[in-house]
């Protein structure tokens, strides 16, 4: 990746754009929000994030683990017990993602009104 | 859409989830960031947001206009002049999106280091 100083997501080759590609994602936002409630196993995440598929959850967790946002802890028991939690980096993203989630939760009515006006045009 | 009180994006049918679907998107983040620099025409947006295609820009602008985040102003001249700007609602989203963009710009090195560690495992 190309390093731009200062970083600028408007530039296609800036490394920050690649990071934005990964984090500006609904499922990333939802997994991070869920893990901000506490350490969870795969099954708990599935139940907490309504509507996420097994496959999407696995893919999202793998990406988040690779990018250092989520830690995966495997306990040497039979059957294996695997727990996911936010890393320090993940917690810092949580704040940014929360701003977005709270915006979504706080502006439903205005977006719906705008859509109705648009449809009526 | 179902209204939940309080809204909770972890619930599949909560209206806030539908709003998150729309705003947790790389191109939405980039168009909003670009328009926070000022009112722009289509061609200016294309030049400002490196790597966006004509089609993706048109789709994103249409969605943002429908959801009340972007205002489209048509001047009755020949050839028609069309300008895009953030609405009040769009400016409020800009703050949330900026937090995410700034996170991306500020944590490039940590994400890249995590990836290198992951690849080496």
GROMACS .gro file of C-alpha atoms in nm:
model
  242
    1UNK     CA    1   0.000   0.000   0.000
    2UNK     CA    2   0.105   0.355  -0.069
    3UNK     CA    3   0.157   0.578   0.230
    4UNK     CA    4   0.031   0.933   0.190
    5UNK     CA    5   0.115   1.206   0.438
    6UNK     CA    6  -0.122   1.324   0.557
    7UNK     CA    7  -0.346   1.023   0.487
    8UNK     CA    8  -0.649   1.111   0.276
    9UNK     CA    9  -0.929   0.864   0.211
   10UNK     CA   10  -1.031   1.058  -0.100
   11UNK     CA   11  -0.714   0.929  -0.272
   12UNK     CA   12  -0.764   0.587  -0.431
   13UNK     CA   13  -0.417   0.456  -0.348
   14UNK     CA   14  -0.391   0.591   0.004
   15UNK     CA   15  -0.366   0.308   0.255
   16UNK     CA   16  -0.639   0.471   0.461
   17UNK     CA   17  -0.884   0.404   0.175
   18UNK     CA   18  -0.809   0.033   0.210
   19UNK     CA   19  -0.878   0.055   0.581
   20UNK     CA   20  -1.206   0.237   0.512
   21UNK     CA   21  -1.301  -0.041   0.266
   22UNK     CA   22  -1.286  -0.283   0.555
   23UNK     CA   23  -1.449  -0.090   0.833
   24UNK     CA   24  -1.729   0.087   0.643
   25UNK     CA   25  -1.933  -0.233   0.645
   26UNK     CA   26  -2.261  -0.311   0.812
   27UNK     CA   27  -2.151  -0.649   0.947
   28UNK     CA   28  -1.826  -0.510   1.083
   29UNK     CA   29  -2.027  -0.242   1.265
   30UNK     CA   30  -2.265  -0.503   1.407
   31UNK     CA   31  -1.997  -0.753   1.519
   32UNK     CA   32  -1.802  -0.473   1.688
   33UNK     CA   33  -2.116  -0.343   1.855
   34UNK     CA   34  -2.201  -0.694   1.981
   35UNK     CA   35  -1.849  -0.759   2.115
   36UNK     CA   36  -1.859  -0.424   2.295
   37UNK     CA   37  -2.122  -0.595   2.516
   38UNK     CA   38  -1.862  -0.854   2.619
   39UNK     CA   39  -1.653  -1.154   2.514
   40UNK     CA   40  -1.866  -1.398   2.315
   41UNK     CA   41  -1.856  -1.737   2.151
   42UNK     CA   42  -1.968  -1.789   1.791
   43UNK     CA   43  -2.316  -1.905   1.894
   44UNK     CA   44  -2.368  -1.608   2.124
   45UNK     CA   45  -2.274  -1.371   1.841
   46UNK     CA   46  -2.522  -1.541   1.609
   47UNK     CA   47  -2.798  -1.493   1.866
   48UNK     CA   48  -2.697  -1.136   1.950
   49UNK     CA   49  -2.671  -1.009   1.591
   50UNK     CA   50  -3.014  -1.085   1.448
   51UNK     CA   51  -3.006  -1.170   1.080
   52UNK     CA   52  -2.636  -1.249   1.041
   53UNK     CA   53  -2.563  -1.581   0.870
   54UNK     CA   54  -2.308  -1.834   0.997
   55UNK     CA   55  -2.100  -1.771   0.687
   56UNK     CA   56  -2.107  -1.391   0.710
   57UNK     CA   57  -2.019  -1.406   1.080
   58UNK     CA   58  -1.723  -1.638   1.016
   59UNK     CA   59  -1.594  -1.420   0.730
   60UNK     CA   60  -1.631  -1.101   0.931
   61UNK     CA   61  -1.459  -1.248   1.238
   62UNK     CA   62  -1.170  -1.375   1.025
   63UNK     CA   63  -1.122  -1.030   0.867
   64UNK     CA   64  -1.143  -0.856   1.202
   65UNK     CA   65  -0.893  -1.100   1.352
   66UNK     CA   66  -0.653  -1.050   1.061
   67UNK     CA   67  -0.676  -0.673   1.097
   68UNK     CA   68  -0.604  -0.688   1.469
   69UNK     CA   69  -0.949  -0.570   1.579
   70UNK     CA   70  -1.073  -0.894   1.735
   71UNK     CA   71  -0.880  -1.150   1.943
   72UNK     CA   72  -0.966  -1.519   1.909
   73UNK     CA   73  -0.891  -1.731   2.213
   74UNK     CA   74  -0.900  -2.109   2.185
   75UNK     CA   75  -0.929  -2.311   2.507
   76UNK     CA   76  -0.768  -2.658   2.490
   77UNK     CA   77  -1.078  -2.849   2.591
   78UNK     CA   78  -1.292  -3.106   2.413
   79UNK     CA   79  -1.499  -2.990   2.230
   80UNK     CA   80  -1.280  -2.683   2.162
   81UNK     CA   81  -1.407  -2.362   2.318
   82UNK     CA   82  -1.339  -2.046   2.118
   83UNK     CA   83  -1.402  -1.696   2.245
   84UNK     CA   84  -1.392  -1.363   2.063
   85UNK     CA   85  -1.322  -1.024   2.216
   86UNK     CA   86  -1.224  -0.676   2.107
   87UNK     CA   87  -0.853  -0.590   2.111
   88UNK     CA   88  -0.734  -0.245   2.217
   89UNK     CA   89  -0.744  -0.144   1.850
   90UNK     CA   90  -1.095  -0.292   1.826
   91UNK     CA   91  -1.211  -0.087   2.123
   92UNK     CA   92  -1.083   0.229   1.955
   93UNK     CA   93  -1.281   0.143   1.640
   94UNK     CA   94  -1.582   0.071   1.859
   95UNK     CA   95  -1.606   0.437   1.946
   96UNK     CA   96  -1.608   0.539   1.580
   97UNK     CA   97  -1.857   0.267   1.487
   98UNK     CA   98  -2.080   0.361   1.780
   99UNK     CA   99  -2.106   0.715   1.649
  100UNK     CA  100  -2.237   0.570   1.323
  101UNK     CA  101  -2.475   0.323   1.492
  102UNK     CA  102  -2.610   0.591   1.722
  103UNK     CA  103  -2.664   0.819   1.423
  104UNK     CA  104  -2.865   0.538   1.257
  105UNK     CA  105  -3.066   0.482   1.574
  106UNK     CA  106  -3.123   0.852   1.628
  107UNK     CA  107  -3.225   0.962   1.278
  108UNK     CA  108  -3.466   0.691   1.166
  109UNK     CA  109  -3.765   0.923   1.158
  110UNK     CA  110  -3.592   1.193   0.953
  111UNK     CA  111  -3.466   0.942   0.695
  112UNK     CA  112  -3.812   0.785   0.666
  113UNK     CA  113  -3.976   1.124   0.621
  114UNK     CA  114  -3.725   1.216   0.352
  115UNK     CA  115  -3.798   0.890   0.170
  116UNK     CA  116  -4.172   0.950   0.178
  117UNK     CA  117  -4.125   1.300   0.037
  118UNK     CA  118  -3.897   1.159  -0.235
  119UNK     CA  119  -4.145   0.885  -0.332
  120UNK     CA  120  -4.426   1.140  -0.358
  121UNK     CA  121  -4.235   1.356  -0.606
  122UNK     CA  122  -4.040  -0.073   0.892
  123UNK     CA  123  -4.083  -0.181   1.251
  124UNK     CA  124  -4.016   0.082   1.514
  125UNK     CA  125  -3.835  -0.043   1.823
  126UNK     CA  126  -3.804   0.165   2.135
  127UNK     CA  127  -3.529   0.214   2.211
  128UNK     CA  128  -3.390   0.155   1.861
  129UNK     CA  129  -3.132  -0.124   1.851
  130UNK     CA  130  -2.928  -0.200   1.540
  131UNK     CA  131  -2.865  -0.555   1.666
  132UNK     CA  132  -3.232  -0.634   1.593
  133UNK     CA  133  -3.288  -0.741   1.232
  134UNK     CA  134  -3.625  -0.568   1.196
  135UNK     CA  135  -3.542  -0.247   1.374
  136UNK     CA  136  -3.566   0.048   1.137
  137UNK     CA  137  -3.224   0.166   1.257
  138UNK     CA  138  -3.071  -0.148   1.100
  139UNK     CA  139  -3.208  -0.038   0.762
  140UNK     CA  140  -3.051   0.303   0.815
  141UNK     CA  141  -2.720   0.140   0.906
  142UNK     CA  142  -2.741  -0.070   0.585
  143UNK     CA  143  -2.738   0.255   0.392
  144UNK     CA  144  -2.478   0.459   0.574
  145UNK     CA  145  -2.221   0.187   0.655
  146UNK     CA  146  -2.091   0.203   0.301
  147UNK     CA  147  -1.756   0.313   0.170
  148UNK     CA  148  -1.895   0.525  -0.115
  149UNK     CA  149  -2.146   0.696   0.111
  150UNK     CA  150  -1.859   0.785   0.346
  151UNK     CA  151  -1.651   0.920   0.056
  152UNK     CA  152  -1.930   1.125  -0.109
  153UNK     CA  153  -2.021   1.279   0.227
  154UNK     CA  154  -1.656   1.355   0.300
  155UNK     CA  155  -1.619   1.519  -0.044
  156UNK     CA  156  -1.935   1.730  -0.008
  157UNK     CA  157  -1.817   1.845   0.334
  158UNK     CA  158  -1.549   2.033   0.137
  159UNK     CA  159  -1.825   2.230  -0.040
  160UNK     CA  160  -2.107   2.221  -0.293
  161UNK     CA  161  -2.000   2.029  -0.603
  162UNK     CA  162  -2.115   1.929  -0.947
  163UNK     CA  163  -2.101   1.569  -1.070
  164UNK     CA  164  -1.770   1.619  -1.251
  165UNK     CA  165  -1.609   1.780  -0.947
  166UNK     CA  166  -1.716   1.487  -0.730
  167UNK     CA  167  -1.567   1.241  -0.982
  168UNK     CA  168  -1.235   1.426  -0.967
  169UNK     CA  169  -1.241   1.465  -0.589
  170UNK     CA  170  -1.323   1.103  -0.504
  171UNK     CA  171  -1.046   0.910  -0.675
  172UNK     CA  172  -1.154   0.569  -0.800
  173UNK     CA  173  -1.532   0.619  -0.796
  174UNK     CA  174  -1.707   0.525  -1.121
  175UNK     CA  175  -1.971   0.741  -1.288
  176UNK     CA  176  -2.230   0.474  -1.217
  177UNK     CA  177  -2.141   0.430  -0.850
  178UNK     CA  178  -2.141   0.807  -0.798
  179UNK     CA  179  -2.485   0.844  -0.962
  180UNK     CA  180  -2.630   0.558  -0.756
  181UNK     CA  181  -2.485   0.688  -0.433
  182UNK     CA  182  -2.606   1.044  -0.498
  183UNK     CA  183  -2.957   0.919  -0.578
  184UNK     CA  184  -2.972   0.717  -0.255
  185UNK     CA  185  -2.838   1.006  -0.049
  186UNK     CA  186  -3.090   1.243  -0.208
  187UNK     CA  187  -3.377   1.001  -0.141
  188UNK     CA  188  -3.271   0.966   0.223
  189UNK     CA  189  -3.256   1.342   0.271
  190UNK     CA  190  -2.878   1.361   0.317
  191UNK     CA  191  -2.789   1.540  -0.005
  192UNK     CA  192  -2.975   1.822  -0.180
  193UNK     CA  193  -2.975   1.838  -0.559
  194UNK     CA  194  -3.019   2.180  -0.712
  195UNK     CA  195  -3.092   2.217  -1.083
  196UNK     CA  196  -3.030   2.555  -1.246
  197UNK     CA  197  -3.257   2.628  -1.545
  198UNK     CA  198  -2.977   2.697  -1.788
  199UNK     CA  199  -2.863   2.526  -2.108
  200UNK     CA  200  -2.689   2.289  -2.065
  201UNK     CA  201  -2.850   2.217  -1.725
  202UNK     CA  202  -2.628   2.286  -1.428
  203UNK     CA  203  -2.676   2.053  -1.131
  204UNK     CA  204  -2.517   2.103  -0.791
  205UNK     CA  205  -2.503   1.876  -0.491
  206UNK     CA  206  -2.465   1.977  -0.129
  207UNK     CA  207  -2.515   1.832   0.216
  208UNK     CA  208  -2.848   1.897   0.387
  209UNK     CA  209  -2.868   1.963   0.761
  210UNK     CA  210  -2.925   1.589   0.809
  211UNK     CA  211  -2.626   1.520   0.584
  212UNK     CA  212  -2.405   1.749   0.791
  213UNK     CA  213  -2.503   1.560   1.105
  214UNK     CA  214  -2.406   1.232   0.936
  215UNK     CA  215  -2.082   1.395   0.824
  216UNK     CA  216  -1.965   1.412   1.182
  217UNK     CA  217  -2.029   1.041   1.237
  218UNK     CA  218  -1.867   0.947   0.904
  219UNK     CA  219  -1.569   1.169   0.979
  220UNK     CA  220  -1.504   0.977   1.299
  221UNK     CA  221  -1.484   0.661   1.088
  222UNK     CA  222  -1.269   0.819   0.815
  223UNK     CA  223  -1.034   0.968   1.070
  224UNK     CA  224  -1.006   0.630   1.242
  225UNK     CA  225  -0.909   0.478   0.904
  226UNK     CA  226  -0.654   0.753   0.841
  227UNK     CA  227  -0.513   0.731   1.192
  228UNK     CA  228  -0.476   0.355   1.234
  229UNK     CA  229  -0.326   0.245   0.901
  230UNK     CA  230   0.003   0.138   1.056
  231UNK     CA  231  -0.156  -0.070   1.331
  232UNK     CA  232  -0.386  -0.251   1.087
  233UNK     CA  233  -0.096  -0.321   0.850
  234UNK     CA  234   0.119  -0.456   1.134
  235UNK     CA  235  -0.165  -0.682   1.249
  236UNK     CA  236  -0.202  -0.815   0.895
  237UNK     CA  237   0.168  -0.892   0.866
  238UNK     CA  238   0.160  -1.080   1.198
  239UNK     CA  239  -0.147  -1.271   1.081
  240UNK     CA  240   0.011  -1.368   0.748
  241UNK     CA  241   0.324  -1.493   0.925
  242UNK     CA  242   0.130  -1.731   1.147
   0.00000   0.00000   0.00000
